[in-house]
XYZ file of C-alpha atoms in Angstrom:
700
model
C -22.540 10.256 39.041
C -25.832 9.980 37.156
C -27.879 10.991 40.207
C -25.510 13.878 40.913
C -25.983 15.176 37.382
C -29.790 14.934 37.791
C -29.526 16.879 41.030
C -27.323 19.565 39.421
C -29.900 20.140 36.710
C -32.899 19.863 39.062
C -34.282 16.790 37.277
C -34.295 14.272 40.151
C -37.971 14.822 40.968
C -39.054 14.465 37.347
C -36.976 11.281 37.016
C -38.642 9.678 40.094
C -42.120 10.573 38.783
C -41.241 8.973 35.445
C -40.135 5.749 37.179
C -43.366 5.487 39.190
C -45.608 6.061 36.154
C -43.766 3.717 33.784
C -42.853 0.989 36.269
C -44.753 -1.875 34.474
C -43.262 -0.969 31.103
C -39.779 -0.862 32.567
C -40.304 -4.253 34.206
C -41.258 -5.792 30.854
C -38.235 -4.193 29.180
C -36.006 -5.536 31.961
C -37.351 -9.085 31.496
C -36.826 -8.823 27.739
C -33.253 -7.649 28.209
C -32.504 -10.491 30.629
C -33.819 -12.990 28.088
C -31.698 -11.405 25.374
C -28.613 -11.596 27.597
C -29.358 -15.259 28.283
C -29.577 -15.962 24.557
C -26.336 -14.106 23.925
C -24.653 -16.251 26.567
C -25.295 -19.451 24.630
C -22.229 -21.306 23.346
C -23.031 -20.788 19.666
C -23.618 -17.088 20.092
C -20.439 -16.695 22.132
C -18.411 -18.340 19.359
C -20.102 -16.098 16.831
C -19.473 -12.931 18.872
C -15.851 -13.887 19.471
C -15.216 -14.292 15.749
C -12.605 -11.928 14.349
C -14.230 -9.275 12.178
C -10.992 -8.807 10.276
C -11.015 -12.399 9.015
C -12.883 -12.779 5.731
C -14.926 -15.968 5.693
C -14.399 -17.769 2.381
C -16.637 -20.544 1.119
C -15.052 -23.904 0.465
C -13.382 -24.137 -2.939
C -13.455 -20.384 -3.631
C -10.221 -18.983 -5.122
C -9.142 -15.577 -3.810
C -7.927 -12.870 -6.236
C -4.348 -12.841 -4.875
C -3.819 -16.625 -4.837
C -1.093 -18.189 -6.978
C -3.607 -20.277 -8.905
C -5.648 -17.193 -9.783
C -2.552 -15.316 -10.934
C -1.458 -18.232 -13.144
C -4.995 -18.515 -14.529
C -5.224 -14.813 -15.405
C -1.833 -14.888 -17.134
C -2.923 -17.946 -19.120
C -6.171 -16.197 -20.089
C -4.191 -13.209 -21.403
C -1.974 -15.348 -23.621
C -4.960 -17.432 -24.702
C -6.656 -14.244 -25.874
C -3.498 -13.246 -27.759
C -3.586 -16.604 -29.500
C -7.207 -16.064 -30.598
C -6.504 -12.536 -31.840
C -3.595 -13.722 -33.977
C -4.742 -17.168 -35.124
C -8.337 -16.541 -36.284
C -7.494 -14.007 -39.067
C -4.620 -16.275 -40.148
C -6.960 -19.293 -40.330
C -9.319 -17.406 -42.679
C -6.794 -15.654 -44.932
C -4.097 -18.332 -45.204
C -6.441 -21.331 -45.109
C -5.441 -24.694 -46.514
C -7.731 -27.258 -48.087
C -7.752 -29.261 -44.846
C -7.054 -28.297 -41.258
C -4.004 -29.811 -39.591
C -4.776 -32.049 -36.629
C -2.229 -30.233 -34.439
C -3.994 -26.898 -35.001
C -7.334 -28.442 -34.089
C -5.923 -29.868 -30.861
C -4.435 -26.515 -29.846
C -7.700 -24.726 -30.657
C -9.647 -27.342 -28.722
C -7.449 -26.799 -25.662
C -8.060 -23.035 -25.855
C -11.814 -23.621 -26.206
C -11.847 -25.895 -23.156
C -9.840 -23.332 -21.188
C -12.289 -20.493 -21.832
C -15.313 -22.726 -21.128
C -13.682 -23.617 -17.805
C -13.015 -19.898 -17.309
C -16.772 -19.231 -17.430
C -17.427 -21.918 -14.814
C -14.676 -20.659 -12.507
C -15.898 -17.068 -12.711
C -19.416 -18.221 -11.929
C -18.607 -20.519 -9.014
C -14.962 -20.286 -7.910
C -13.313 -16.904 -8.509
C -13.908 -14.331 -5.765
C -13.776 -10.699 -6.871
C -13.102 -7.289 -5.364
C -15.937 -4.831 -5.973
C -15.730 -1.221 -4.741
C -12.920 -2.208 -2.377
C -14.930 -5.079 -0.840
C -13.964 -8.733 -1.239
C -16.960 -10.726 -2.484
C -16.246 -14.383 -1.713
C -19.712 -15.958 -1.666
C -20.387 -17.827 -4.963
C -23.956 -16.593 -5.365
C -22.892 -12.974 -4.999
C -19.895 -12.880 -7.360
C -21.690 -15.245 -9.761
C -24.624 -12.836 -9.964
C -22.289 -9.926 -10.725
C -20.532 -11.945 -13.439
C -23.816 -12.959 -15.083
C -24.921 -9.339 -15.106
C -21.724 -7.800 -16.529
C -19.727 -10.293 -18.606
C -21.463 -13.628 -18.932
C -23.355 -12.887 -22.181
C -20.301 -12.012 -24.263
C -18.198 -14.790 -22.771
C -20.752 -17.523 -23.446
C -21.083 -16.456 -27.095
C -17.314 -16.233 -27.605
C -16.852 -19.664 -25.963
C -18.645 -21.398 -28.844
C -16.583 -24.602 -29.476
C -15.947 -23.908 -33.157
C -12.937 -26.220 -33.384
C -14.943 -29.222 -32.197
C -17.866 -28.450 -34.559
C -15.549 -27.896 -37.526
C -13.660 -31.112 -36.869
C -16.896 -33.075 -36.419
C -18.432 -31.746 -39.675
C -15.196 -32.011 -41.697
C -15.304 -28.308 -42.686
C -12.564 -27.024 -45.038
C -9.836 -24.723 -43.774
C -11.413 -21.363 -44.646
C -14.830 -22.323 -43.307
C -13.107 -23.563 -40.166
C -11.674 -20.071 -39.615
C -15.062 -18.418 -40.242
C -16.617 -20.702 -37.626
C -14.113 -19.385 -35.108
C -15.140 -15.736 -35.615
C -17.481 -16.192 -32.642
C -14.415 -16.481 -30.448
C -12.987 -13.287 -31.900
C -15.572 -11.312 -29.874
C -13.460 -11.933 -26.795
C -10.965 -9.386 -28.151
C -12.974 -6.638 -26.444
C -11.652 -8.035 -23.145
C -8.059 -7.298 -24.153
C -7.834 -4.024 -22.194
C -9.106 -5.673 -19.008
C -6.716 -8.625 -19.349
C -3.779 -6.291 -20.000
C -4.532 -4.166 -16.922
C -4.815 -7.348 -14.864
C -1.409 -8.489 -16.127
C 0.107 -5.100 -15.258
C -1.347 -5.320 -11.748
C 0.226 -8.763 -11.339
C 3.608 -7.392 -12.454
C 3.343 -4.452 -10.031
C 2.346 -6.567 -7.029
C 4.337 -9.748 -7.650
C 7.634 -8.425 -8.981
C 10.061 -5.604 -8.307
C 9.127 -3.875 -11.555
C 6.652 -1.001 -11.577
C 4.637 -0.340 -14.743
C 3.585 3.304 -14.733
C 0.405 4.605 -16.316
C 2.396 6.233 -19.107
C 4.172 2.949 -19.873
C 0.844 1.121 -19.895
C -0.679 3.593 -22.363
C 2.317 3.342 -24.716
C 2.151 -0.466 -24.582
C -1.570 -0.369 -25.361
C -1.027 1.889 -28.390
C 1.832 -0.231 -29.747
C -0.118 -3.476 -29.318
C -3.157 -1.950 -31.047
C -0.925 -0.916 -33.947
C 0.547 -4.417 -34.206
C -2.902 -6.011 -34.079
C -4.197 -3.663 -36.783
C -1.170 -4.417 -38.966
C -1.775 -8.146 -38.500
C -5.486 -7.930 -39.259
C -5.063 -5.682 -42.310
C -2.274 -7.884 -43.647
C -4.583 -10.919 -43.402
C -7.435 -9.014 -45.096
C -5.047 -7.731 -47.794
C -3.848 -11.255 -48.544
C -7.424 -12.578 -48.479
C -8.529 -10.006 -51.091
C -5.527 -10.733 -53.283
C -6.106 -14.471 -53.195
C -9.870 -14.301 -53.833
C -9.954 -12.099 -56.959
C -10.881 -13.991 -60.109
C -8.829 -11.775 -62.424
C -5.072 -12.023 -62.591
C -4.285 -8.384 -61.866
C -4.133 -8.598 -58.057
C -1.237 -7.457 -55.915
C -0.051 -11.067 -55.504
C 0.309 -11.491 -59.285
C 1.706 -7.983 -59.864
C 4.270 -8.488 -57.105
C 5.232 -11.971 -58.313
C 4.225 -13.689 -55.045
C 1.969 -16.405 -56.494
C 4.632 -19.107 -56.187
C 5.921 -18.024 -52.795
C 5.205 -19.814 -49.525
C 2.516 -18.711 -47.106
C 5.149 -17.361 -44.731
C 6.685 -15.063 -47.338
C 3.235 -13.903 -48.453
C 2.312 -13.033 -44.898
C 5.590 -11.167 -44.396
C 4.981 -9.171 -47.601
C 1.380 -8.291 -46.716
C 2.399 -7.376 -43.145
C 5.096 -5.121 -44.577
C 2.439 -3.341 -46.681
C 0.059 -2.913 -43.746
C 2.855 -1.631 -41.512
C 3.977 1.219 -43.761
C 0.360 2.041 -44.687
C -1.044 2.206 -41.144
C 1.953 4.152 -39.852
C 1.325 6.586 -42.776
C 4.881 6.223 -44.061
C 3.588 5.155 -47.477
C 6.696 3.533 -48.946
C 4.603 2.085 -51.801
C 6.759 -0.874 -52.842
C 3.791 -3.310 -52.806
C 1.513 -2.555 -55.799
C -2.169 -1.768 -55.297
C -4.134 -3.001 -58.345
C -7.845 -3.699 -57.769
C -10.617 -1.476 -56.460
C -10.998 -3.600 -53.336
C -7.322 -3.241 -52.553
C -7.509 0.550 -52.971
C -10.524 0.792 -50.665
C -8.738 -1.321 -48.059
C -5.638 0.888 -48.357
C -7.718 4.031 -47.790
C -9.363 2.516 -44.695
C -5.958 1.459 -43.365
C -4.532 4.965 -43.918
C -7.520 6.594 -42.190
C -7.232 4.333 -39.159
C -3.467 4.751 -39.112
C -3.838 8.538 -39.083
C -6.094 8.311 -36.025
C -4.127 5.664 -34.130
C -0.543 6.635 -34.995
C -0.586 10.354 -35.764
C -3.174 11.307 -33.164
C -3.066 8.502 -30.562
C 0.598 7.515 -30.318
C 1.895 11.029 -30.934
C -0.424 12.450 -28.270
C 0.637 9.854 -25.681
C 4.353 10.327 -26.356
C 3.988 14.114 -26.435
C 2.148 14.025 -23.112
C 4.906 11.929 -21.517
C 7.672 14.172 -22.869
C 5.792 17.325 -21.855
C 5.248 16.019 -18.334
C 8.895 15.060 -17.941
C 10.023 18.358 -19.446
C 7.662 20.360 -17.225
C 8.892 18.620 -14.084
C 12.534 18.931 -15.152
C 12.001 22.621 -15.921
C 10.350 23.155 -12.544
C 13.213 21.399 -10.754
C 15.846 23.311 -12.712
C 14.166 26.655 -12.044
C 13.962 25.861 -8.337
C 17.668 25.070 -8.243
C 18.635 28.172 -10.242
C 16.469 30.461 -8.094
C 17.927 28.918 -4.935
C 21.478 29.420 -6.196
C 20.747 33.038 -7.044
C 19.137 33.654 -3.658
C 22.001 32.043 -1.730
C 24.673 33.844 -3.738
C 22.947 37.212 -3.364
C 22.580 36.791 0.397
C 26.109 35.392 0.916
C 24.974 32.030 2.275
C 27.887 29.875 3.422
C 29.106 27.340 0.877
C 28.585 24.275 3.069
C 24.939 25.285 3.617
C 24.486 25.837 -0.114
C 25.824 22.340 -0.759
C 23.396 20.821 1.763
C 20.428 22.598 0.175
C 21.408 21.426 -3.302
C 21.875 17.878 -1.981
C 18.346 17.993 -0.570
C 16.959 19.086 -3.953
C 18.814 16.226 -5.637
C 17.390 13.791 -3.081
C 13.843 15.109 -3.590
C 14.145 14.946 -7.389
C 15.926 11.609 -7.788
C 15.183 9.458 -4.745
C 11.733 10.729 -3.750
C 10.842 11.485 -7.402
C 9.162 14.764 -6.365
C 6.626 12.898 -4.234
C 5.413 14.928 -1.260
C 4.241 12.457 1.373
C 2.447 15.143 3.369
C 0.228 15.924 0.360
C -0.469 12.249 -0.321
C -1.535 11.564 3.269
C -3.478 14.821 3.383
C -5.569 13.776 0.369
C -6.772 10.632 2.170
C -9.953 10.458 4.188
C -9.573 10.684 7.962
C -10.003 6.903 8.585
C -7.528 5.967 5.849
C -5.034 8.563 7.069
C -5.263 7.198 10.610
C -4.933 3.633 9.361
C -1.794 4.231 7.297
C -0.134 6.265 10.066
C -1.058 3.536 12.555
C 0.509 0.954 10.244
C 3.871 2.710 10.546
C 3.743 4.172 14.047
C 1.326 2.371 16.383
C 3.690 -0.527 17.143
C 6.715 1.660 17.987
C 4.610 4.043 20.097
C 2.936 1.177 21.930
C 6.326 -0.355 22.818
C 7.788 2.956 23.997
C 7.990 3.289 27.788
C 6.699 6.864 27.637
C 3.313 5.625 26.390
C 2.956 2.669 28.772
C 0.124 4.331 30.702
C -1.684 5.454 27.563
C -4.615 3.454 26.290
C -4.771 2.393 22.662
C -7.415 5.069 22.063
C -5.127 7.817 23.341
C -2.278 6.609 21.143
C -4.571 6.561 18.100
C -5.518 10.165 18.879
C -1.851 11.157 18.960
C -1.208 9.305 15.713
C -3.687 11.639 13.988
C -1.335 14.532 14.768
C 1.823 12.907 13.336
C 3.462 14.618 10.395
C 5.969 13.162 7.872
C 9.455 14.564 8.284
C 12.686 14.230 6.293
C 15.918 14.828 8.213
C 18.893 16.029 6.190
C 22.429 14.668 6.719
C 24.028 16.249 9.755
C 20.738 17.350 11.323
C 20.523 16.781 15.066
C 17.100 15.467 16.024
C 17.962 15.587 19.726
C 20.980 16.896 21.625
C 22.213 16.370 25.157
C 21.485 19.285 27.538
C 19.162 20.918 25.005
C 15.382 20.946 25.152
C 13.686 18.599 22.691
C 10.265 19.724 21.489
C 9.389 16.635 19.415
C 9.329 12.875 19.393
C 10.292 11.092 16.170
C 9.315 7.664 14.907
C 12.266 6.547 12.779
C 11.291 4.780 9.546
C 14.103 4.693 6.995
C 17.551 6.125 6.548
C 20.538 6.271 8.872
C 20.471 7.890 12.336
C 23.339 7.588 14.808
C 22.970 8.106 18.568
C 25.648 9.091 21.092
C 25.229 9.040 24.872
C 26.884 11.245 27.486
C 30.006 9.027 27.580
C 30.498 9.045 23.806
C 29.232 5.529 23.066
C 27.868 5.429 19.524
C 25.072 3.228 18.143
C 22.988 3.100 14.982
C 19.253 3.580 15.560
C 17.022 0.775 14.283
C 13.890 1.319 12.233
C 10.919 1.916 14.523
C 13.011 3.602 17.231
C 11.456 6.525 19.133
C 13.893 9.448 19.170
C 13.566 12.201 21.787
C 14.396 13.015 25.402
C 10.911 12.144 26.670
C 11.300 8.562 25.408
C 14.756 8.058 26.970
C 13.593 9.653 30.250
C 10.649 7.260 30.498
C 12.874 4.267 29.761
C 15.391 5.262 32.414
C 12.590 5.681 34.990
C 11.105 2.292 34.133
C 14.297 0.258 33.854
C 16.955 2.431 35.446
C 20.281 3.477 33.984
C 22.510 0.773 32.411
C 24.863 -1.166 34.649
C 26.759 -3.318 32.130
C 28.273 -3.049 28.717
C 27.498 -5.746 26.150
C 29.888 -5.899 23.210
C 28.882 -8.035 20.243
C 31.503 -8.628 17.574
C 29.955 -9.840 14.328
C 32.526 -11.976 12.533
C 30.851 -13.727 9.603
C 27.447 -14.896 8.399
C 26.276 -17.948 6.515
C 22.945 -16.914 5.024
C 21.243 -17.690 1.743
C 22.255 -15.100 -0.830
C 19.482 -12.888 -2.154
C 19.314 -10.857 -5.355
C 16.845 -8.417 -3.808
C 19.055 -6.809 -1.159
C 21.759 -7.118 1.493
C 21.412 -8.259 5.132
C 21.973 -6.387 8.364
C 21.461 -7.171 12.058
C 19.281 -5.592 14.747
C 20.394 -6.200 18.344
C 17.393 -6.080 20.689
C 17.675 -5.809 24.481
C 14.204 -5.317 25.910
C 13.074 -1.892 24.725
C 16.529 -0.938 23.453
C 17.374 -1.654 19.821
C 20.353 -0.826 17.634
C 21.513 -2.067 14.262
C 24.611 -2.954 12.324
C 25.742 -1.601 8.999
C 24.390 -3.148 5.785
C 26.594 -6.044 4.666
C 27.459 -7.068 1.112
C 29.776 -9.987 1.906
C 30.002 -12.943 4.278
C 32.803 -11.374 6.340
C 31.112 -8.756 8.511
C 33.755 -7.786 11.118
C 31.817 -5.160 13.051
C 31.573 -4.398 16.775
C 28.337 -3.233 18.373
C 28.451 -1.775 21.895
C 25.219 -1.789 23.886
C 24.717 -0.606 27.449
C 22.196 -2.794 29.273
C 20.518 -2.998 32.658
C 21.181 -6.329 34.379
C 18.377 -7.850 36.398
C 18.633 -10.148 39.362
C 20.109 -12.952 37.278
C 23.718 -13.315 36.241
C 22.949 -13.892 32.581
C 21.642 -11.532 29.918
C 19.663 -12.705 26.914
C 19.856 -10.732 23.670
C 17.808 -11.251 20.541
C 19.487 -11.081 17.133
C 17.181 -10.092 14.260
C 18.485 -10.453 10.700
C 16.796 -8.240 8.104
C 17.294 -7.662 4.404
C 17.709 -4.107 3.143
C 15.867 -3.376 -0.089
C 16.104 -0.135 -1.967
C 12.794 1.792 -1.975
C 11.016 -1.192 -0.448
C 10.100 -2.447 2.996
C 12.892 -4.300 4.720
C 12.194 -8.016 5.067
C 12.889 -10.032 8.223
C 15.008 -13.061 7.326
C 15.032 -14.681 10.750
C 15.779 -14.416 14.463
C 18.209 -15.913 16.940
C 19.232 -15.577 20.594
C 22.491 -15.360 22.481
C 23.068 -15.496 26.231
C 26.014 -13.646 27.769
C 27.297 -13.462 31.349
C 30.207 -11.793 33.096
C 31.849 -15.143 33.651
C 31.467 -16.309 30.044
C 34.540 -16.590 27.855
C 35.151 -14.501 24.760
C 35.156 -17.488 22.435
C 33.408 -17.379 19.076
C 29.857 -18.742 19.180
C 27.493 -19.647 16.365
C 24.032 -18.084 16.573
C 21.462 -20.086 14.638
C 18.928 -18.002 12.685
C 15.394 -19.336 12.167
C 12.490 -17.867 10.228
C 8.965 -17.342 11.565
C 8.086 -20.990 10.830
C 11.042 -22.279 12.861
C 13.048 -23.324 9.801
C 16.791 -22.742 9.960
C 17.870 -20.138 7.393
C 21.526 -19.762 8.340
C 23.864 -18.782 11.138
C 26.076 -15.932 12.343
C 29.485 -16.309 13.943
C 29.983 -13.745 16.699
C 31.696 -13.046 19.986
C 29.709 -11.590 22.934
C 31.280 -10.173 26.108
C 29.470 -8.665 29.105
C 31.272 -6.441 31.622
C 30.214 -4.088 34.389
C 30.416 -0.436 33.445
C 33.498 1.350 34.632
C 33.204 4.687 36.401
C 34.091 6.500 33.186
C 31.358 4.665 31.270
C 28.606 5.363 33.800
C 25.866 7.517 32.283
C 25.284 10.897 33.862
C 22.152 11.559 31.834
C 19.493 9.611 30.015
C 19.649 11.999 27.064
C 21.092 11.107 23.668
C 22.402 13.118 20.770
C 20.722 11.758 17.640
C 22.195 12.795 14.295
C 20.980 11.910 10.809
C 23.819 10.523 8.688
C 21.753 10.443 5.488
C 18.389 11.686 4.341
C 16.130 9.931 6.831
C 12.378 9.474 6.842
C 10.583 9.950 10.165
C 7.186 10.848 11.608
C 7.211 13.788 14.036
C 4.994 14.201 17.100
C 4.980 17.679 18.638
C 5.187 17.619 22.419
C 2.492 20.323 22.536
C -0.036 17.890 21.043
C 0.824 15.356 23.715
C 0.469 18.027 26.420
C -2.958 18.966 25.083
C -4.139 15.369 25.305
C -2.753 14.940 28.830
C -4.377 18.194 29.955
C -7.738 17.130 28.539
C -7.597 13.710 30.189
C -6.591 15.269 33.518
C -9.463 17.749 33.478
C -11.946 15.108 32.352
C -11.171 13.152 35.526
C -11.440 16.074 37.942
C -14.100 18.431 36.533
C -17.797 18.214 35.880
C -18.646 16.859 32.418
C -20.129 20.237 31.420
C -16.746 21.894 31.870
C -15.276 19.713 29.115
C -17.277 21.712 26.566
C -15.011 24.246 24.823
C -15.814 27.881 25.563
C -16.555 28.622 21.919
C -19.147 25.829 21.868
C -21.308 27.327 24.625
C -23.159 29.748 22.375
C -24.643 26.940 20.301
C -25.982 24.847 23.186
C -29.437 26.366 23.200
C -29.770 26.079 19.430
C -28.717 22.434 19.491
C -31.207 21.709 22.273
C -34.028 23.273 20.294
C -33.243 21.033 17.321
C -31.909 23.769 15.046
C -28.702 23.182 13.134
C -25.824 25.558 13.612
C -25.060 27.748 10.588
C -21.997 26.626 8.672
C -20.344 30.008 9.064
C -20.795 30.118 12.872
C -17.758 29.631 15.120
C -19.099 26.211 16.093
C -19.809 25.082 12.557
C -16.200 24.143 11.979
C -15.586 22.593 15.389
C -14.524 18.953 15.351
C -16.425 17.252 18.178
C -14.957 13.869 17.200
C -11.372 14.979 17.784
C -10.704 15.568 21.511
C -7.068 16.436 20.795
C -8.230 19.627 19.117
C -9.727 20.941 22.368
C -7.136 23.629 22.908
C -9.028 25.547 25.586
C -11.193 24.441 28.468
C -13.280 26.583 30.878
C -11.667 27.308 34.204
C -14.846 27.301 36.316
C -17.948 25.162 36.461
C -20.845 26.423 34.333
C -23.933 27.419 36.250
C -27.511 26.389 35.558
C -29.906 29.156 34.559
C -32.495 30.447 37.026
C -35.498 28.880 35.297
C -33.995 25.441 35.876
C -34.069 24.504 32.206
C -32.051 21.490 31.216
C -28.858 22.262 29.386
C -27.402 19.926 26.759
C -24.361 18.082 27.893
C -21.683 16.859 25.541
C -19.865 13.728 26.635
C -16.447 12.841 25.280
C -15.461 9.489 26.719
C -11.842 8.458 27.038
C -10.854 4.999 28.316
C -7.372 6.034 29.317
C -5.204 4.930 32.185
C -3.100 8.056 32.141
C -3.401 10.404 35.100
C -0.341 12.527 34.466
C -1.038 16.186 34.698
C 2.326 17.324 33.344
C 3.333 14.295 31.296
């Protein structure tokens, strides 16, 4: 092929002259390459080259960010910081003549924890930086020393140990601990880390608005606590008798009642309520009250009010938008005499979009992602089902990835027919969530399982590969003995080769449901069926509980059998009582067509592949195998060949400026005849688009 291309472009003579002139250099390069290949063939290099790039290599003893130990450590660090924020002002303001041994022991434990925290962050705790996991101790230790080490080492000063060793009095003991109070600047980071743990480890979702409100409320509580401690400290340190403690008659009260009274004053002062029941006597107390009111005006009146107003405004704006959409739709449908049942379906869709989908448009979310991320998330949902579909058996992985780029999210409304017998189907659907029921030409009904490919092309390919069904397998689910879960309810997927169907979702142990499946029997007399038990979870991915197998034959009895269910580790997680019967299809049950009528029973989430995109890919692959490589260049790209060869960039506003050379699926038009070489024999640039595809179907 290479020599033919040289001959077409009249470069064979020049190529031979180049070989004769540069023969010694080429011989040296050949020897160097052979040596390199020999080195690459060594056992160590082979093991290195065979290593999985997707596996992150972690040094021994390094703790990953999502490990259970790291989560427990971060939660402990958050509550340890809360303890420091609350206890240090209390130790200074409400100090006793001597420090209690129990308090010293607790403080010493907290000090040891945060000293250990510094060591772990230097040597043990891997971090995620700019989306990249950094697991080598020298790397994440260097980042920690640069960003956080200075403040942490100062705030880790073991004040409790020093105070206990020197016998410092209670108030001086609290002043010693002010070094540790510097760690309070880490509160926002610790709180966001705790929220991330809640979002990823539990079923609860903390929104940004909720996080901001929690931050404001906690800041207000901290300020009230700190100002109450300062207020009590001023009242207890004045030499004269006209302080708020004396004026309020609190000199004989316990420390707890004094704290409650001072906290009450700081609360109504910072929130700018100004009840005024606690007397302000001295100049220092008045100055403190003015500072508290100024900070309260900023935090409460401006901060909290702004956050709450923003949340209410956002909710009100979205509710107003939804309400206006519904009202305008009602007016439009009434004016144009739209049938009532259609009006009801449209209003049901709006309710689904507002309540269930929460006004989230998946198409916009995926469209905002970069091309690699978009392909990756679509591949996560659709590559497995497409790869298992018989229609794509002859496609390479690269061809399937190209088709995945063209998939579009789709929501089917209840009653919508995605495919219908004896009607042309222009799309293939990858079923994700919802409820879709299929019916064949004899009226047999089945529930489609998640991941099913819906469309006539898929059923046609399956029938060509495996043939039409010859037997009917009836599985009667009687009861199940599975561990109860608070997260969702179980259901069953019956898998026969490429065919899959599912049961209804169960909320009790007595299932009592019959599932009819038409299967193709092989040469053997027995048919093996896999039973997959999954757990349905609202607005979450369904979880596989376990798998089991049953074997049925025409001669087998219809007695009840127990199917053992095991998880992925082989551990038994329960059992299902069922009855399986296998019979040859009667003449009335024989299928006359491979086509199915697929109807959505509820709002169902799918990904749609237009058949035209698949035809475009097939046409491109077919022409790439039969035509000269030059003819793969789109017609509109021909004008820019000379400019590209000369080294000049195409202008952005030219027809070729917006052409995507990396996306072969977008090649909608191809030249019909082979391009000729100009008379001067100048070399023309050739664009190669390589496809490692097995497909050779011209018409799909």
